[in-house]
């Protein structure tokens, strides 16, 4: 079985052929012209090039492509004829899909050639509002004065997102903390080494509810993590390195609970949506997640805490055109109305550059100086 590889060209003057294959172009020209020299002239190639290419293809494919009868013009062999037939069949059958693929590629590359468009790479803790923002940003009605904004979002854990920022793999990192994260919480221990005043800036994004996602009607009457431990409800967690896992650890400590007291603590799902789906499917009773994921699957939600979802960037990229375009979009009334309509969300200092000591109080230098005195 010979494998097929697809290639495309990026050319201002490219023709309208859906897929071009140089061998099949040569076979078609030979069939039409009746000679290698005629095919070479039709393709604007040298006789030597066409002859050599056909011989190399014959060697690679292991079959004869061109035959000559005594006193006759060049003709395609049976194998060459079948190759040409197969290509025509594939082109006819797959033309709509091929055209759609080409259109998608052309749209994608159009962004690269649009001097007014911006592309911003963002690694972030999973958040449904960011998914909505990605579609919102590309809508023509919401393009800023500087042009359209295309968000290249990769959902990962909060810790991995900030590490990606520090390693230069993205421009923006999304993470979340409690509204008033304590100085001695796991959140403080986790994020303090990763975010440094003078190097990073924090951009406001959202206030959102985190809580227990439960089956419709909350049949186990779960209203707290203590209830989850007491009833032995089957729990589903988020992976290590996610902001929700960090948050859960802090909430368990506040409640005087150990992870071992939560049945299913070691089982995890990669996103809020996957976690909610596990509960909707009946394979788990409860998990920690956001309200929007619960409502989207007809589940109930018990809010436990409110947190801030932050966007972090390096100070050096704060005024770059793409980052500035994002900040401007976040501050538009249209986006803030859209976010406010999402269950469990509210815009909070959306698009504003915030003092790190304001949102991450372990960086409160005034308090540190007072304590030192």
Coordinates of N, CA and C in Angstrom, one line a residue, residues 41-144:
X41 N 6.8 20.5 -23.6 CA 6.4 21.8 -24.1 C 5.1 22.3 -23.4
X42 N 4.2 21.4 -23.2 CA 2.9 21.8 -22.6 C 3.1 22.2 -21.1
X43 N 4.0 21.5 -20.5 CA 4.2 21.8 -19.1 C 5.3 22.9 -18.8
X44 N 5.9 23.4 -19.9 CA 6.9 24.4 -19.9 C 8.1 23.9 -19.1
X45 N 8.5 22.6 -19.4 CA 9.6 21.9 -18.8 C 10.5 21.4 -19.9
X46 N 11.8 21.1 -19.5 CA 12.7 20.5 -20.5 C 12.4 19.0 -20.7
X47 N 12.7 18.5 -21.9 CA 12.5 17.1 -22.2 C 13.3 16.3 -21.2
X48 N 14.5 16.7 -20.9 CA 15.4 15.9 -20.0 C 14.7 15.8 -18.6
X49 N 14.1 16.9 -18.1 CA 13.5 16.9 -16.8 C 12.3 15.9 -16.8
X50 N 11.4 16.0 -17.8 CA 10.3 15.1 -17.8 C 10.7 13.6 -17.9
X51 N 11.6 13.4 -18.9 CA 12.1 12.0 -19.0 C 12.7 11.4 -17.7
X52 N 13.6 12.2 -17.1 CA 14.2 11.8 -15.9 C 13.2 11.6 -14.8
X53 N 12.2 12.5 -14.7 CA 11.2 12.4 -13.6 C 10.4 11.1 -13.8
X54 N 10.0 10.8 -15.0 CA 9.1 9.6 -15.3 C 9.9 8.4 -14.9
X55 N 11.2 8.3 -15.3 CA 12.0 7.2 -15.0 C 12.2 7.0 -13.5
X56 N 12.3 8.1 -12.7 CA 12.5 8.0 -11.3 C 11.1 7.5 -10.7
X57 N 10.0 7.9 -11.2 CA 8.7 7.5 -10.7 C 8.5 6.0 -11.0
X58 N 8.9 5.6 -12.2 CA 8.8 4.1 -12.5 C 9.6 3.3 -11.5
X59 N 10.8 3.7 -11.2 CA 11.7 3.0 -10.3 C 11.0 3.0 -8.9
X60 N 10.5 4.1 -8.5 CA 10.0 4.2 -7.1 C 8.7 3.4 -7.0
X61 N 7.8 3.4 -8.0 CA 6.5 2.7 -8.0 C 6.6 1.3 -8.4
X62 N 7.7 0.9 -9.0 CA 7.9 -0.5 -9.4 C 7.1 -0.9 -10.6
X63 N 6.6 0.0 -11.4 CA 5.8 -0.4 -12.6 C 6.1 0.6 -13.7
X64 N 5.9 0.1 -15.0 CA 6.1 0.9 -16.2 C 5.0 1.9 -16.3
X65 N 5.3 3.2 -16.7 CA 4.3 4.2 -16.8 C 4.0 4.5 -18.3
X66 N 5.1 4.5 -19.1 CA 5.0 4.9 -20.6 C 5.4 3.7 -21.4
X67 N 4.7 3.5 -22.5 CA 5.1 2.4 -23.5 C 5.1 3.0 -24.9
X68 N 6.0 2.4 -25.7 CA 6.1 2.8 -27.1 C 5.9 1.6 -28.0
X69 N 5.1 1.7 -29.0 CA 5.0 0.7 -30.0 C 5.9 1.1 -31.2
X70 N 6.3 0.2 -32.0 CA 7.2 0.5 -33.1 C 6.4 1.4 -34.0
X71 N 7.0 2.6 -34.3 CA 6.4 3.6 -35.2 C 5.2 4.3 -34.6
X72 N 5.0 4.1 -33.3 CA 3.8 4.7 -32.6 C 4.3 5.8 -31.7
X73 N 3.3 6.7 -31.3 CA 3.6 7.7 -30.3 C 3.6 7.1 -28.9
X74 N 4.1 7.9 -28.0 CA 4.2 7.4 -26.6 C 2.7 7.3 -26.0
X75 N 2.5 6.2 -25.3 CA 1.2 6.0 -24.7 C 1.4 5.6 -23.2
X76 N 0.4 5.8 -22.4 CA 0.4 5.4 -21.0 C 0.3 3.9 -21.0
X77 N 1.0 3.3 -20.0 CA 0.9 1.9 -19.8 C -0.5 1.6 -19.1
X78 N -0.8 0.4 -18.9 CA -2.1 0.1 -18.2 C -2.0 0.7 -16.8
X79 N -0.9 0.5 -16.2 CA -0.7 1.0 -14.8 C -0.8 2.6 -14.8
X80 N -0.2 3.2 -15.8 CA -0.3 4.7 -15.9 C -1.7 5.1 -16.1
X81 N -2.4 4.4 -16.9 CA -3.8 4.8 -17.2 C -4.6 4.6 -15.9
X82 N -4.4 3.5 -15.1 CA -5.1 3.3 -13.9 C -4.8 4.4 -12.9
X83 N -3.6 4.8 -12.8 CA -3.2 5.9 -11.9 C -4.0 7.2 -12.2
X84 N -4.0 7.5 -13.5 CA -4.7 8.7 -13.9 C -6.2 8.6 -13.6
X85 N -6.8 7.4 -13.8 CA -8.2 7.2 -13.5 C -8.5 7.3 -12.0
X86 N -7.6 6.8 -11.2 CA -7.8 6.8 -9.8 C -7.7 8.3 -9.3
X87 N -6.8 9.1 -9.9 CA -6.7 10.5 -9.4 C -8.0 11.2 -9.8
X88 N -8.5 11.0 -11.0 CA -9.8 11.6 -11.4 C -10.9 11.3 -10.5
X89 N -11.0 10.0 -10.2 CA -12.1 9.5 -9.3 C -12.0 10.2 -7.9
X90 N -10.8 10.2 -7.4 CA -10.6 10.9 -6.1 C -10.9 12.3 -6.1
X91 N -10.5 13.0 -7.1 CA -10.7 14.5 -7.3 C -12.2 14.7 -7.3
X92 N -12.9 13.9 -8.1 CA -14.4 14.1 -8.3 C -15.1 13.8 -7.0
X93 N -14.7 12.7 -6.3 CA -15.4 12.3 -5.1 C -15.1 13.3 -3.9
X94 N -13.9 13.7 -3.8 CA -13.5 14.5 -2.6 C -13.4 16.0 -2.9
X95 N -13.9 16.5 -4.0 CA -13.8 17.9 -4.4 C -14.4 18.8 -3.3
X96 N -15.6 18.5 -2.8 CA -16.1 19.5 -1.7 C -15.3 19.5 -0.5
X97 N -14.8 18.4 0.0 CA -13.9 18.4 1.2 C -12.6 19.1 0.9
X98 N -12.0 18.8 -0.3 CA -10.8 19.5 -0.6 C -10.9 21.0 -0.7
X99 N -12.0 21.4 -1.3 CA -12.3 22.8 -1.5 C -12.5 23.5 -0.1
X100 N -13.2 22.8 0.8 CA -13.3 23.3 2.1 C -12.0 23.4 2.9
X101 N -11.2 22.4 2.7 CA -9.8 22.5 3.4 C -9.0 23.6 2.8
X102 N -9.0 23.8 1.5 CA -8.3 24.9 0.9 C -8.8 26.2 1.4
X103 N -10.1 26.4 1.5 CA -10.7 27.6 2.0 C -10.3 27.9 3.4
X104 N -10.2 26.8 4.2 CA -9.8 27.0 5.6 C -8.3 27.5 5.7
X105 N -7.5 26.8 4.9 CA -6.1 27.2 4.8 C -5.9 28.7 4.4
X106 N -6.7 29.1 3.4 CA -6.6 30.4 2.9 C -7.0 31.4 3.9
X107 N -8.1 31.1 4.6 CA -8.5 32.0 5.7 C -7.5 32.1 6.8
X108 N -6.9 31.0 7.2 CA -5.9 31.0 8.2 C -4.7 31.9 7.8
X109 N -4.2 31.7 6.6 CA -3.0 32.4 6.1 C -3.4 33.9 5.8
X110 N -4.7 34.2 5.6 CA -5.1 35.6 5.4 C -4.7 36.4 6.6
X111 N -4.8 35.8 7.8 CA -4.5 36.6 9.0 C -3.0 37.0 9.0
X112 N -2.1 36.1 8.5 CA -0.7 36.4 8.5 C -0.4 37.5 7.5
X113 N -1.2 37.7 6.5 CA -0.9 38.7 5.5 C -1.7 40.0 5.8
X114 N -2.6 40.0 6.8 CA -3.4 41.2 7.2 C -2.6 41.9 8.2
X115 N -2.0 43.1 7.8 CA -1.2 43.9 8.8 C -2.0 44.4 9.9
X116 N -3.3 44.4 9.8 CA -4.1 45.0 10.9 C -4.6 43.9 11.9
X117 N -4.4 42.6 11.6 CA -4.9 41.5 12.4 C -3.8 41.2 13.5
X118 N -4.3 40.6 14.6 CA -3.4 40.3 15.7 C -3.6 38.8 16.1
X119 N -2.6 38.1 16.4 CA -2.7 36.7 16.9 C -2.0 36.7 18.3
X120 N -2.7 36.2 19.3 CA -2.2 36.2 20.7 C -2.3 34.7 21.2
X121 N -1.1 34.2 21.6 CA -1.1 32.9 22.1 C -1.3 32.9 23.6
X122 N -2.3 32.1 24.1 CA -2.7 32.2 25.5 C -2.8 30.8 26.0
X123 N -2.0 30.5 27.1 CA -2.1 29.2 27.8 C -2.9 29.5 29.1
X124 N -3.9 28.7 29.4 CA -4.8 29.0 30.5 C -5.4 27.8 31.1
X125 N -5.7 28.0 32.4 CA -6.5 27.1 33.2 C -7.9 27.0 32.5
X126 N -8.4 25.8 32.4 CA -9.7 25.7 31.6 C -10.7 26.7 32.1
X127 N -11.3 27.4 31.1 CA -12.4 28.4 31.5 C -13.3 28.6 30.3
X128 N -14.6 28.4 30.5 CA -15.5 28.5 29.4 C -15.7 29.9 28.9
X129 N -15.4 30.9 29.7 CA -15.5 32.3 29.3 C -14.5 32.6 28.2
X130 N -13.3 32.0 28.4 CA -12.2 32.2 27.4 C -12.6 31.6 26.0
X131 N -13.3 30.5 26.1 CA -13.8 29.8 24.8 C -14.8 30.8 24.1
X132 N -15.7 31.4 24.9 CA -16.6 32.3 24.3 C -15.9 33.5 23.8
X133 N -14.9 34.0 24.6 CA -14.1 35.2 24.1 C -13.4 34.9 22.8
X134 N -12.9 33.7 22.6 CA -12.2 33.4 21.3 C -13.1 33.6 20.1
X135 N -14.4 33.1 20.2 CA -15.3 33.3 19.1 C -15.8 34.8 19.0
X136 N -16.0 35.4 20.2 CA -16.4 36.8 20.2 C -15.4 37.7 19.6
X137 N -14.1 37.5 19.8 CA -13.0 38.3 19.3 C -12.9 38.4 17.8
X138 N -13.2 37.2 17.1 CA -13.1 37.2 15.7 C -14.3 37.7 14.9
X139 N -15.4 37.9 15.6 CA -16.6 38.4 15.0 C -16.3 39.8 14.4
X140 N -16.7 40.1 13.1 CA -16.4 41.4 12.5 C -16.9 42.6 13.3
X141 N -18.1 42.4 14.0 CA -18.7 43.5 14.7 C -17.8 43.9 15.9
X142 N -16.9 43.0 16.4 CA -16.2 43.3 17.6 C -14.7 43.6 17.3
X143 N -14.3 43.6 16.0 CA -12.9 43.9 15.7 C -12.6 45.3 16.1
X144 N -11.5 45.5 16.8 CA -11.1 46.8 17.3 C -10.6 47.7 16.2

